[in-house]
mmCIF file with all atom_site columns, C-alpha atoms and ligand atoms in Angstrom:
data_model
loop_
_atom_site.group_PDB
_atom_site.id
_atom_site.type_symbol
_atom_site.label_atom_id
_atom_site.label_alt_id
_atom_site.label_comp_id
_atom_site.label_asym_id
_atom_site.label_entity_id
_atom_site.label_seq_id
_atom_site.pdbx_PDB_ins_code
_atom_site.Cartn_x
_atom_site.Cartn_y
_atom_site.Cartn_z
_atom_site.occupancy
_atom_site.B_iso_or_equiv
_atom_site.pdbx_formal_charge
_atom_site.auth_seq_id
_atom_site.auth_comp_id
_atom_site.auth_asym_id
_atom_site.auth_atom_id
_atom_site.pdbx_PDB_model_num
ATOM   1   C  CA  . MET A 1 1   ? 1.449   24.223  64.762 1.00 0.00 ? 1   MET A CA  1
ATOM   2   C  CA  . SER A 1 2   ? 4.362   22.782  66.734 1.00 0.00 ? 2   SER A CA  1
ATOM   3   C  CA  . ASP A 1 3   ? 2.391   22.404  69.984 1.00 0.00 ? 3   ASP A CA  1
ATOM   4   C  CA  . ASN A 1 4   ? -0.099  20.418  67.946 1.00 0.00 ? 4   ASN A CA  1
ATOM   5   C  CA  . ARG A 1 5   ? 2.389   17.783  66.816 1.00 0.00 ? 5   ARG A CA  1
ATOM   6   C  CA  . GLN A 1 6   ? 1.655   15.359  69.631 1.00 0.00 ? 6   GLN A CA  1
ATOM   7   C  CA  . HIS A 1 7   ? -1.952  15.163  68.384 1.00 0.00 ? 7   HIS A CA  1
ATOM   8   C  CA  . GLN A 1 8   ? -0.924  14.554  64.788 1.00 0.00 ? 8   GLN A CA  1
ATOM   9   C  CA  . THR A 1 9   ? -1.801  11.288  63.162 1.00 0.00 ? 9   THR A CA  1
ATOM   10  C  CA  . ILE A 1 10  ? 0.986   9.330   61.478 1.00 0.00 ? 10  ILE A CA  1
ATOM   11  C  CA  . TYR A 1 11  ? -0.813  10.174  58.239 1.00 0.00 ? 11  TYR A CA  1
ATOM   12  C  CA  . GLU A 1 12  ? -0.362  13.899  58.907 1.00 0.00 ? 12  GLU A CA  1
ATOM   13  C  CA  . ALA A 1 13  ? 3.219   13.501  60.107 1.00 0.00 ? 13  ALA A CA  1
ATOM   14  C  CA  . LEU A 1 14  ? 4.100   11.676  56.879 1.00 0.00 ? 14  LEU A CA  1
ATOM   15  C  CA  . GLY A 1 15  ? 2.734   14.588  54.849 1.00 0.00 ? 15  GLY A CA  1
ATOM   16  C  CA  . GLY A 1 16  ? -0.626  13.106  53.942 1.00 0.00 ? 16  GLY A CA  1
ATOM   17  C  CA  . THR A 1 17  ? -1.308  10.938  50.931 1.00 0.00 ? 17  THR A CA  1
ATOM   18  C  CA  . ALA A 1 18  ? 1.526   12.536  48.926 1.00 0.00 ? 18  ALA A CA  1
ATOM   19  C  CA  . GLY A 1 19  ? 4.045   11.527  51.600 1.00 0.00 ? 19  GLY A CA  1
ATOM   20  C  CA  . ILE A 1 20  ? 2.598   8.034   51.764 1.00 0.00 ? 20  ILE A CA  1
ATOM   21  C  CA  . ARG A 1 21  ? 2.875   7.778   47.989 1.00 0.00 ? 21  ARG A CA  1
ATOM   22  C  CA  . ARG A 1 22  ? 6.609   8.540   48.211 1.00 0.00 ? 22  ARG A CA  1
ATOM   23  C  CA  . VAL A 1 23  ? 7.060   5.707   50.726 1.00 0.00 ? 23  VAL A CA  1
ATOM   24  C  CA  . VAL A 1 24  ? 5.034   3.312   48.565 1.00 0.00 ? 24  VAL A CA  1
ATOM   25  C  CA  . GLU A 1 25  ? 7.047   4.193   45.445 1.00 0.00 ? 25  GLU A CA  1
ATOM   26  C  CA  . ALA A 1 26  ? 10.307  3.526   47.286 1.00 0.00 ? 26  ALA A CA  1
ATOM   27  C  CA  . PHE A 1 27  ? 8.930   0.304   48.797 1.00 0.00 ? 27  PHE A CA  1
ATOM   28  C  CA  . TYR A 1 28  ? 7.591   -1.752  45.881 1.00 0.00 ? 28  TYR A CA  1
ATOM   29  C  CA  . PRO A 1 29  ? 10.741  -1.809  43.730 1.00 0.00 ? 29  PRO A CA  1
ATOM   30  C  CA  . LYS A 1 30  ? 12.504  -3.349  46.752 1.00 0.00 ? 30  LYS A CA  1
ATOM   31  C  CA  . VAL A 1 31  ? 9.692   -5.871  47.163 1.00 0.00 ? 31  VAL A CA  1
ATOM   32  C  CA  . GLN A 1 32  ? 9.904   -6.778  43.481 1.00 0.00 ? 32  GLN A CA  1
ATOM   33  C  CA  . GLU A 1 33  ? 13.653  -7.318  43.718 1.00 0.00 ? 33  GLU A CA  1
ATOM   34  C  CA  . HIS A 1 34  ? 13.454  -9.384  46.896 1.00 0.00 ? 34  HIS A CA  1
ATOM   35  C  CA  . PRO A 1 35  ? 13.882  -13.114 46.173 1.00 0.00 ? 35  PRO A CA  1
ATOM   36  C  CA  . LEU A 1 36  ? 11.220  -14.160 48.740 1.00 0.00 ? 36  LEU A CA  1
ATOM   37  C  CA  . LEU A 1 37  ? 8.680   -11.463 47.880 1.00 0.00 ? 37  LEU A CA  1
ATOM   38  C  CA  . GLY A 1 38  ? 9.061   -10.589 44.207 1.00 0.00 ? 38  GLY A CA  1
ATOM   39  C  CA  . PRO A 1 39  ? 7.572   -13.851 42.868 1.00 0.00 ? 39  PRO A CA  1
ATOM   40  C  CA  . LEU A 1 40  ? 4.305   -13.245 44.786 1.00 0.00 ? 40  LEU A CA  1
ATOM   41  C  CA  . PHE A 1 41  ? 3.586   -9.963  43.004 1.00 0.00 ? 41  PHE A CA  1
ATOM   42  C  CA  . PRO A 1 42  ? 2.327   -9.187  39.505 1.00 0.00 ? 42  PRO A CA  1
ATOM   43  C  CA  . GLU A 1 43  ? 4.725   -7.662  36.991 1.00 0.00 ? 43  GLU A CA  1
ATOM   44  C  CA  . ASP A 1 44  ? 2.576   -4.550  36.723 1.00 0.00 ? 44  ASP A CA  1
ATOM   45  C  CA  . ILE A 1 45  ? 2.945   -3.247  40.246 1.00 0.00 ? 45  ILE A CA  1
ATOM   46  C  CA  . THR A 1 46  ? 1.094   0.050   39.707 1.00 0.00 ? 46  THR A CA  1
ATOM   47  C  CA  . PRO A 1 47  ? -2.346  -1.215  40.797 1.00 0.00 ? 47  PRO A CA  1
ATOM   48  C  CA  . VAL A 1 48  ? -0.782  -2.654  43.965 1.00 0.00 ? 48  VAL A CA  1
ATOM   49  C  CA  . MET A 1 49  ? 0.918   0.675   44.686 1.00 0.00 ? 49  MET A CA  1
ATOM   50  C  CA  . ASP A 1 50  ? -2.364  2.517   44.186 1.00 0.00 ? 50  ASP A CA  1
ATOM   51  C  CA  . LYS A 1 51  ? -4.186  0.234   46.619 1.00 0.00 ? 51  LYS A CA  1
ATOM   52  C  CA  . GLN A 1 52  ? -1.412  0.471   49.177 1.00 0.00 ? 52  GLN A CA  1
ATOM   53  C  CA  . GLU A 1 53  ? -1.504  4.277   48.980 1.00 0.00 ? 53  GLU A CA  1
ATOM   54  C  CA  . LEU A 1 54  ? -5.237  4.202   49.741 1.00 0.00 ? 54  LEU A CA  1
ATOM   55  C  CA  . PHE A 1 55  ? -4.867  1.597   52.453 1.00 0.00 ? 55  PHE A CA  1
ATOM   56  C  CA  . LEU A 1 56  ? -1.975  3.202   54.338 1.00 0.00 ? 56  LEU A CA  1
ATOM   57  C  CA  . THR A 1 57  ? -3.710  6.591   54.180 1.00 0.00 ? 57  THR A CA  1
ATOM   58  C  CA  . GLN A 1 58  ? -6.609  5.028   56.044 1.00 0.00 ? 58  GLN A CA  1
ATOM   59  C  CA  . PHE A 1 59  ? -4.472  2.806   58.315 1.00 0.00 ? 59  PHE A CA  1
ATOM   60  C  CA  . PHE A 1 60  ? -2.414  5.771   59.538 1.00 0.00 ? 60  PHE A CA  1
ATOM   61  C  CA  . GLY A 1 61  ? -5.410  7.920   60.426 1.00 0.00 ? 61  GLY A CA  1
ATOM   62  C  CA  . GLY A 1 62  ? -6.286  9.690   57.186 1.00 0.00 ? 62  GLY A CA  1
ATOM   63  C  CA  . PRO A 1 63  ? -9.572  9.513   55.284 1.00 0.00 ? 63  PRO A CA  1
ATOM   64  C  CA  . PRO A 1 64  ? -10.959 5.996   54.594 1.00 0.00 ? 64  PRO A CA  1
ATOM   65  C  CA  . LEU A 1 65  ? -9.929  6.006   50.932 1.00 0.00 ? 65  LEU A CA  1
ATOM   66  C  CA  . TYR A 1 66  ? -9.423  2.241   50.719 1.00 0.00 ? 66  TYR A CA  1
ATOM   67  C  CA  . SER A 1 67  ? -12.794 1.307   52.239 1.00 0.00 ? 67  SER A CA  1
ATOM   68  C  CA  . ASP A 1 68  ? -14.568 3.866   50.057 1.00 0.00 ? 68  ASP A CA  1
ATOM   69  C  CA  . GLN A 1 69  ? -13.382 1.971   46.978 1.00 0.00 ? 69  GLN A CA  1
ATOM   70  C  CA  . TYR A 1 70  ? -12.939 -1.625  48.088 1.00 0.00 ? 70  TYR A CA  1
ATOM   71  C  CA  . GLY A 1 71  ? -15.117 -2.081  51.165 1.00 0.00 ? 71  GLY A CA  1
ATOM   72  C  CA  . HIS A 1 72  ? -13.975 -3.578  54.456 1.00 0.00 ? 72  HIS A CA  1
ATOM   73  C  CA  . PRO A 1 73  ? -10.194 -4.071  54.302 1.00 0.00 ? 73  PRO A CA  1
ATOM   74  C  CA  . MET A 1 74  ? -10.210 -7.665  55.689 1.00 0.00 ? 74  MET A CA  1
ATOM   75  C  CA  . MET A 1 75  ? -6.490  -7.568  55.034 1.00 0.00 ? 75  MET A CA  1
ATOM   76  C  CA  . ARG A 1 76  ? -5.649  -10.947 56.500 1.00 0.00 ? 76  ARG A CA  1
ATOM   77  C  CA  . ALA A 1 77  ? -8.303  -12.572 54.319 1.00 0.00 ? 77  ALA A CA  1
ATOM   78  C  CA  . ARG A 1 78  ? -7.068  -10.690 51.243 1.00 0.00 ? 78  ARG A CA  1
ATOM   79  C  CA  . HIS A 1 79  ? -3.602  -12.130 51.883 1.00 0.00 ? 79  HIS A CA  1
ATOM   80  C  CA  . MET A 1 80  ? -4.790  -15.727 52.261 1.00 0.00 ? 80  MET A CA  1
ATOM   81  C  CA  . PRO A 1 81  ? -4.194  -16.652 48.594 1.00 0.00 ? 81  PRO A CA  1
ATOM   82  C  CA  . PHE A 1 82  ? -0.483  -15.956 49.162 1.00 0.00 ? 82  PHE A CA  1
ATOM   83  C  CA  . PRO A 1 83  ? 1.798   -18.158 51.300 1.00 0.00 ? 83  PRO A CA  1
ATOM   84  C  CA  . ILE A 1 84  ? 3.040   -15.708 53.922 1.00 0.00 ? 84  ILE A CA  1
ATOM   85  C  CA  . THR A 1 85  ? 5.799   -17.217 56.056 1.00 0.00 ? 85  THR A CA  1
ATOM   86  C  CA  . PRO A 1 86  ? 7.587   -15.587 59.013 1.00 0.00 ? 86  PRO A CA  1
ATOM   87  C  CA  . GLU A 1 87  ? 10.567  -15.050 56.687 1.00 0.00 ? 87  GLU A CA  1
ATOM   88  C  CA  . ARG A 1 88  ? 8.358   -13.192 54.210 1.00 0.00 ? 88  ARG A CA  1
ATOM   89  C  CA  . ALA A 1 89  ? 6.883   -11.003 56.963 1.00 0.00 ? 89  ALA A CA  1
ATOM   90  C  CA  . ASP A 1 90  ? 10.428  -10.083 58.051 1.00 0.00 ? 90  ASP A CA  1
ATOM   91  C  CA  . ALA A 1 91  ? 11.412  -9.414  54.439 1.00 0.00 ? 91  ALA A CA  1
ATOM   92  C  CA  . TRP A 1 92  ? 8.350   -7.182  53.906 1.00 0.00 ? 92  TRP A CA  1
ATOM   93  C  CA  . LEU A 1 93  ? 9.205   -5.161  57.021 1.00 0.00 ? 93  LEU A CA  1
ATOM   94  C  CA  . GLY A 1 94  ? 12.850  -5.006  55.940 1.00 0.00 ? 94  GLY A CA  1
ATOM   95  C  CA  . CYS A 1 95  ? 11.893  -3.518  52.563 1.00 0.00 ? 95  CYS A CA  1
ATOM   96  C  CA  . MET A 1 96  ? 9.626   -1.055  54.353 1.00 0.00 ? 96  MET A CA  1
ATOM   97  C  CA  . SER A 1 97  ? 12.438  -0.042  56.688 1.00 0.00 ? 97  SER A CA  1
ATOM   98  C  CA  . LEU A 1 98  ? 14.723  0.696   53.717 1.00 0.00 ? 98  LEU A CA  1
ATOM   99  C  CA  . ALA A 1 99  ? 11.959  2.638   51.950 1.00 0.00 ? 99  ALA A CA  1
ATOM   100 C  CA  . LEU A 1 100 ? 11.362  4.742   55.068 1.00 0.00 ? 100 LEU A CA  1
ATOM   101 C  CA  . ASP A 1 101 ? 15.100  5.464   55.375 1.00 0.00 ? 101 ASP A CA  1
ATOM   102 C  CA  . GLU A 1 102 ? 14.971  6.939   51.879 1.00 0.00 ? 102 GLU A CA  1
ATOM   103 C  CA  . THR A 1 103 ? 11.783  8.950   52.203 1.00 0.00 ? 103 THR A CA  1
ATOM   104 C  CA  . VAL A 1 104 ? 11.227  10.005  55.840 1.00 0.00 ? 104 VAL A CA  1
ATOM   105 C  CA  . GLU A 1 105 ? 13.723  12.258  57.583 1.00 0.00 ? 105 GLU A CA  1
ATOM   106 C  CA  . ASP A 1 106 ? 12.346  12.032  61.117 1.00 0.00 ? 106 ASP A CA  1
ATOM   107 C  CA  . GLU A 1 107 ? 13.827  8.959   62.778 1.00 0.00 ? 107 GLU A CA  1
ATOM   108 C  CA  . ALA A 1 108 ? 11.160  8.739   65.486 1.00 0.00 ? 108 ALA A CA  1
ATOM   109 C  CA  . LEU A 1 109 ? 8.492   8.836   62.809 1.00 0.00 ? 109 LEU A CA  1
ATOM   110 C  CA  . ARG A 1 110 ? 10.215  6.056   60.835 1.00 0.00 ? 110 ARG A CA  1
ATOM   111 C  CA  . ARG A 1 111 ? 10.254  3.917   63.971 1.00 0.00 ? 111 ARG A CA  1
ATOM   112 C  CA  . ALA A 1 112 ? 6.587   4.662   64.718 1.00 0.00 ? 112 ALA A CA  1
ATOM   113 C  CA  . VAL A 1 113 ? 5.539   3.657   61.189 1.00 0.00 ? 113 VAL A CA  1
ATOM   114 C  CA  . LEU A 1 114 ? 7.466   0.379   61.305 1.00 0.00 ? 114 LEU A CA  1
ATOM   115 C  CA  . GLU A 1 115 ? 6.170   -0.397  64.774 1.00 0.00 ? 115 GLU A CA  1
ATOM   116 C  CA  . ARG A 1 116 ? 2.564   0.048   63.588 1.00 0.00 ? 116 ARG A CA  1
ATOM   117 C  CA  . LEU A 1 117 ? 3.131   -2.208  60.567 1.00 0.00 ? 117 LEU A CA  1
ATOM   118 C  CA  . LYS A 1 118 ? 4.749   -5.016  62.539 1.00 0.00 ? 118 LYS A CA  1
ATOM   119 C  CA  . ALA A 1 119 ? 1.518   -6.297  64.083 1.00 0.00 ? 119 ALA A CA  1
ATOM   120 C  CA  . PRO A 1 120 ? -0.385  -6.701  60.790 1.00 0.00 ? 120 PRO A CA  1
ATOM   121 C  CA  . ALA A 1 121 ? 2.675   -8.147  59.032 1.00 0.00 ? 121 ALA A CA  1
ATOM   122 C  CA  . TYR A 1 122 ? 3.027   -10.934 61.610 1.00 0.00 ? 122 TYR A CA  1
ATOM   123 C  CA  . HIS A 1 123 ? -0.747  -11.329 61.806 1.00 0.00 ? 123 HIS A CA  1
ATOM   124 C  CA  . PHE A 1 124 ? -0.849  -12.089 58.047 1.00 0.00 ? 124 PHE A CA  1
ATOM   125 C  CA  . ILE A 1 125 ? 1.457   -15.118 58.456 1.00 0.00 ? 125 ILE A CA  1
ATOM   126 C  CA  . ASN A 1 126 ? -0.522  -18.095 57.165 1.00 0.00 ? 126 ASN A CA  1
ATOM   127 C  CA  . SER A 1 127 ? 2.104   -20.654 56.114 1.00 0.00 ? 127 SER A CA  1
HETATM 128 C  C1  . LIG B 2 .   ? 3.703   -9.919  55.745 1.00 0.00 ? 1   LIG B C1  1
HETATM 129 C  C2  . LIG B 2 .   ? 4.208   -9.835  54.525 1.00 0.00 ? 1   LIG B C2  1
HETATM 130 C  C3  . LIG B 2 .   ? 3.366   -9.454  53.339 1.00 0.00 ? 1   LIG B C3  1
HETATM 131 C  C4  . LIG B 2 .   ? 3.352   -10.054 52.130 1.00 0.00 ? 1   LIG B C4  1
HETATM 132 C  C5  . LIG B 2 .   ? 4.244   -11.223 51.715 1.00 0.00 ? 1   LIG B C5  1
HETATM 133 C  C6  . LIG B 2 .   ? 2.373   -9.394  51.311 1.00 0.00 ? 1   LIG B C6  1
HETATM 134 C  C7  . LIG B 2 .   ? 2.050   -9.739  50.007 1.00 0.00 ? 1   LIG B C7  1
HETATM 135 C  C8  . LIG B 2 .   ? 1.011   -9.216  49.280 1.00 0.00 ? 1   LIG B C8  1
HETATM 136 C  C9  . LIG B 2 .   ? 0.586   -9.691  47.992 1.00 0.00 ? 1   LIG B C9  1
HETATM 137 C  C10 . LIG B 2 .   ? 1.234   -10.855 47.238 1.00 0.00 ? 1   LIG B C10 1
HETATM 138 C  C11 . LIG B 2 .   ? -0.454  -8.932  47.595 1.00 0.00 ? 1   LIG B C11 1
HETATM 139 C  C12 . LIG B 2 .   ? -1.281  -9.089  46.296 1.00 0.00 ? 1   LIG B C12 1
HETATM 140 C  C13 . LIG B 2 .   ? -0.730  -8.323  45.165 1.00 0.00 ? 1   LIG B C13 1
HETATM 141 C  C14 . LIG B 2 .   ? -1.676  -8.485  43.983 1.00 0.00 ? 1   LIG B C14 1
HETATM 142 O  O1  . LIG B 2 .   ? -1.513  -9.458  43.243 1.00 0.00 ? 1   LIG B O1  1
HETATM 143 O  O2  . LIG B 2 .   ? -2.588  -7.659  43.827 1.00 0.00 ? 1   LIG B O2  1
HETATM 144 C  C15 . LIG B 2 .   ? -0.677  -7.970  48.633 1.00 0.00 ? 1   LIG B C15 1
HETATM 145 C  C16 . LIG B 2 .   ? -1.667  -7.013  48.590 1.00 0.00 ? 1   LIG B C16 1
HETATM 146 C  C17 . LIG B 2 .   ? -1.809  -6.030  49.531 1.00 0.00 ? 1   LIG B C17 1
HETATM 147 N  N1  . LIG B 2 .   ? -1.111  -5.905  50.695 1.00 0.00 ? 1   LIG B N1  1
HETATM 148 FE FE1 . LIG B 2 .   ? 0.317   -7.144  51.365 1.00 0.00 ? 1   LIG B FE1 1
HETATM 149 N  N2  . LIG B 2 .   ? 1.795   -8.395  52.034 1.00 0.00 ? 1   LIG B N2  1
HETATM 150 C  C18 . LIG B 2 .   ? 2.363   -8.389  53.281 1.00 0.00 ? 1   LIG B C18 1
HETATM 151 C  C19 . LIG B 2 .   ? 2.076   -7.507  54.293 1.00 0.00 ? 1   LIG B C19 1
HETATM 152 C  C20 . LIG B 2 .   ? 1.244   -6.425  54.184 1.00 0.00 ? 1   LIG B C20 1
HETATM 153 C  C21 . LIG B 2 .   ? 1.048   -5.431  55.220 1.00 0.00 ? 1   LIG B C21 1
HETATM 154 C  C22 . LIG B 2 .   ? 1.749   -5.429  56.576 1.00 0.00 ? 1   LIG B C22 1
HETATM 155 C  C23 . LIG B 2 .   ? 0.142   -4.538  54.725 1.00 0.00 ? 1   LIG B C23 1
HETATM 156 C  C24 . LIG B 2 .   ? -0.433  -3.330  55.380 1.00 0.00 ? 1   LIG B C24 1
HETATM 157 C  C25 . LIG B 2 .   ? -0.649  -3.258  56.696 1.00 0.00 ? 1   LIG B C25 1
HETATM 158 C  C26 . LIG B 2 .   ? -0.226  -4.978  53.397 1.00 0.00 ? 1   LIG B C26 1
HETATM 159 C  C27 . LIG B 2 .   ? -1.130  -4.344  52.567 1.00 0.00 ? 1   LIG B C27 1
HETATM 160 C  C28 . LIG B 2 .   ? -1.560  -4.798  51.352 1.00 0.00 ? 1   LIG B C28 1
HETATM 161 C  C29 . LIG B 2 .   ? -2.590  -4.163  50.563 1.00 0.00 ? 1   LIG B C29 1
HETATM 162 C  C30 . LIG B 2 .   ? -3.359  -2.908  50.927 1.00 0.00 ? 1   LIG B C30 1
HETATM 163 C  C31 . LIG B 2 .   ? -2.766  -4.944  49.417 1.00 0.00 ? 1   LIG B C31 1
HETATM 164 C  C32 . LIG B 2 .   ? -3.788  -4.729  48.297 1.00 0.00 ? 1   LIG B C32 1
HETATM 165 C  C33 . LIG B 2 .   ? -5.049  -5.471  48.709 1.00 0.00 ? 1   LIG B C33 1
HETATM 166 C  C34 . LIG B 2 .   ? -6.100  -5.476  47.623 1.00 0.00 ? 1   LIG B C34 1
HETATM 167 O  O3  . LIG B 2 .   ? -5.985  -6.273  46.687 1.00 0.00 ? 1   LIG B O3  1
HETATM 168 O  O4  . LIG B 2 .   ? -7.046  -4.689  47.710 1.00 0.00 ? 1   LIG B O4  1
HETATM 169 N  N3  . LIG B 2 .   ? 0.451   -6.112  53.103 1.00 0.00 ? 1   LIG B N3  1
HETATM 170 N  N4  . LIG B 2 .   ? 0.216   -8.174  49.646 1.00 0.00 ? 1   LIG B N4  1
#
């Protein structure tokens, strides 16, 4: 098992979909409370959490659960209705960093997750 770790996907290292769910459940309350992010999101955050669980499972190398249900992710396009500024991208990553601190023990893994999310976050900037 241990000599296999270098071949693990981030999905596996996080503990699969259950581990990703823990991150997502720590993340969205912070998003909702954030003054720059909260107003963009619906009051009922559960459907957003569910989609994010499916998407991050797929994004981090697990089964393509998001595409199975919703088709091609086209994530930048799906974010176009929302004004995403550089400040909001930083805030999103900041909330994610706090959520990872609470849910993922392995510091190198936390850094790897954040690093992988940085590119899409800045790519989604549209305002
Ligand atoms: C850059 C800052 C970001 C902002 C401000 C932001 C904001 C939002 C908002 C407002 C929604 C729609 C919620 C709704 O009404 O359903 C959403 C959906 C979503 N976001 Fe983000 N987001 C950001 C970055 C990201 C990143 C980096 C990812 C993953 C790589 C991501 C993944 C998703 C997913 C999977 C959905 C659901 C898409 C769907 O409707 O199927 N977002 N985001």
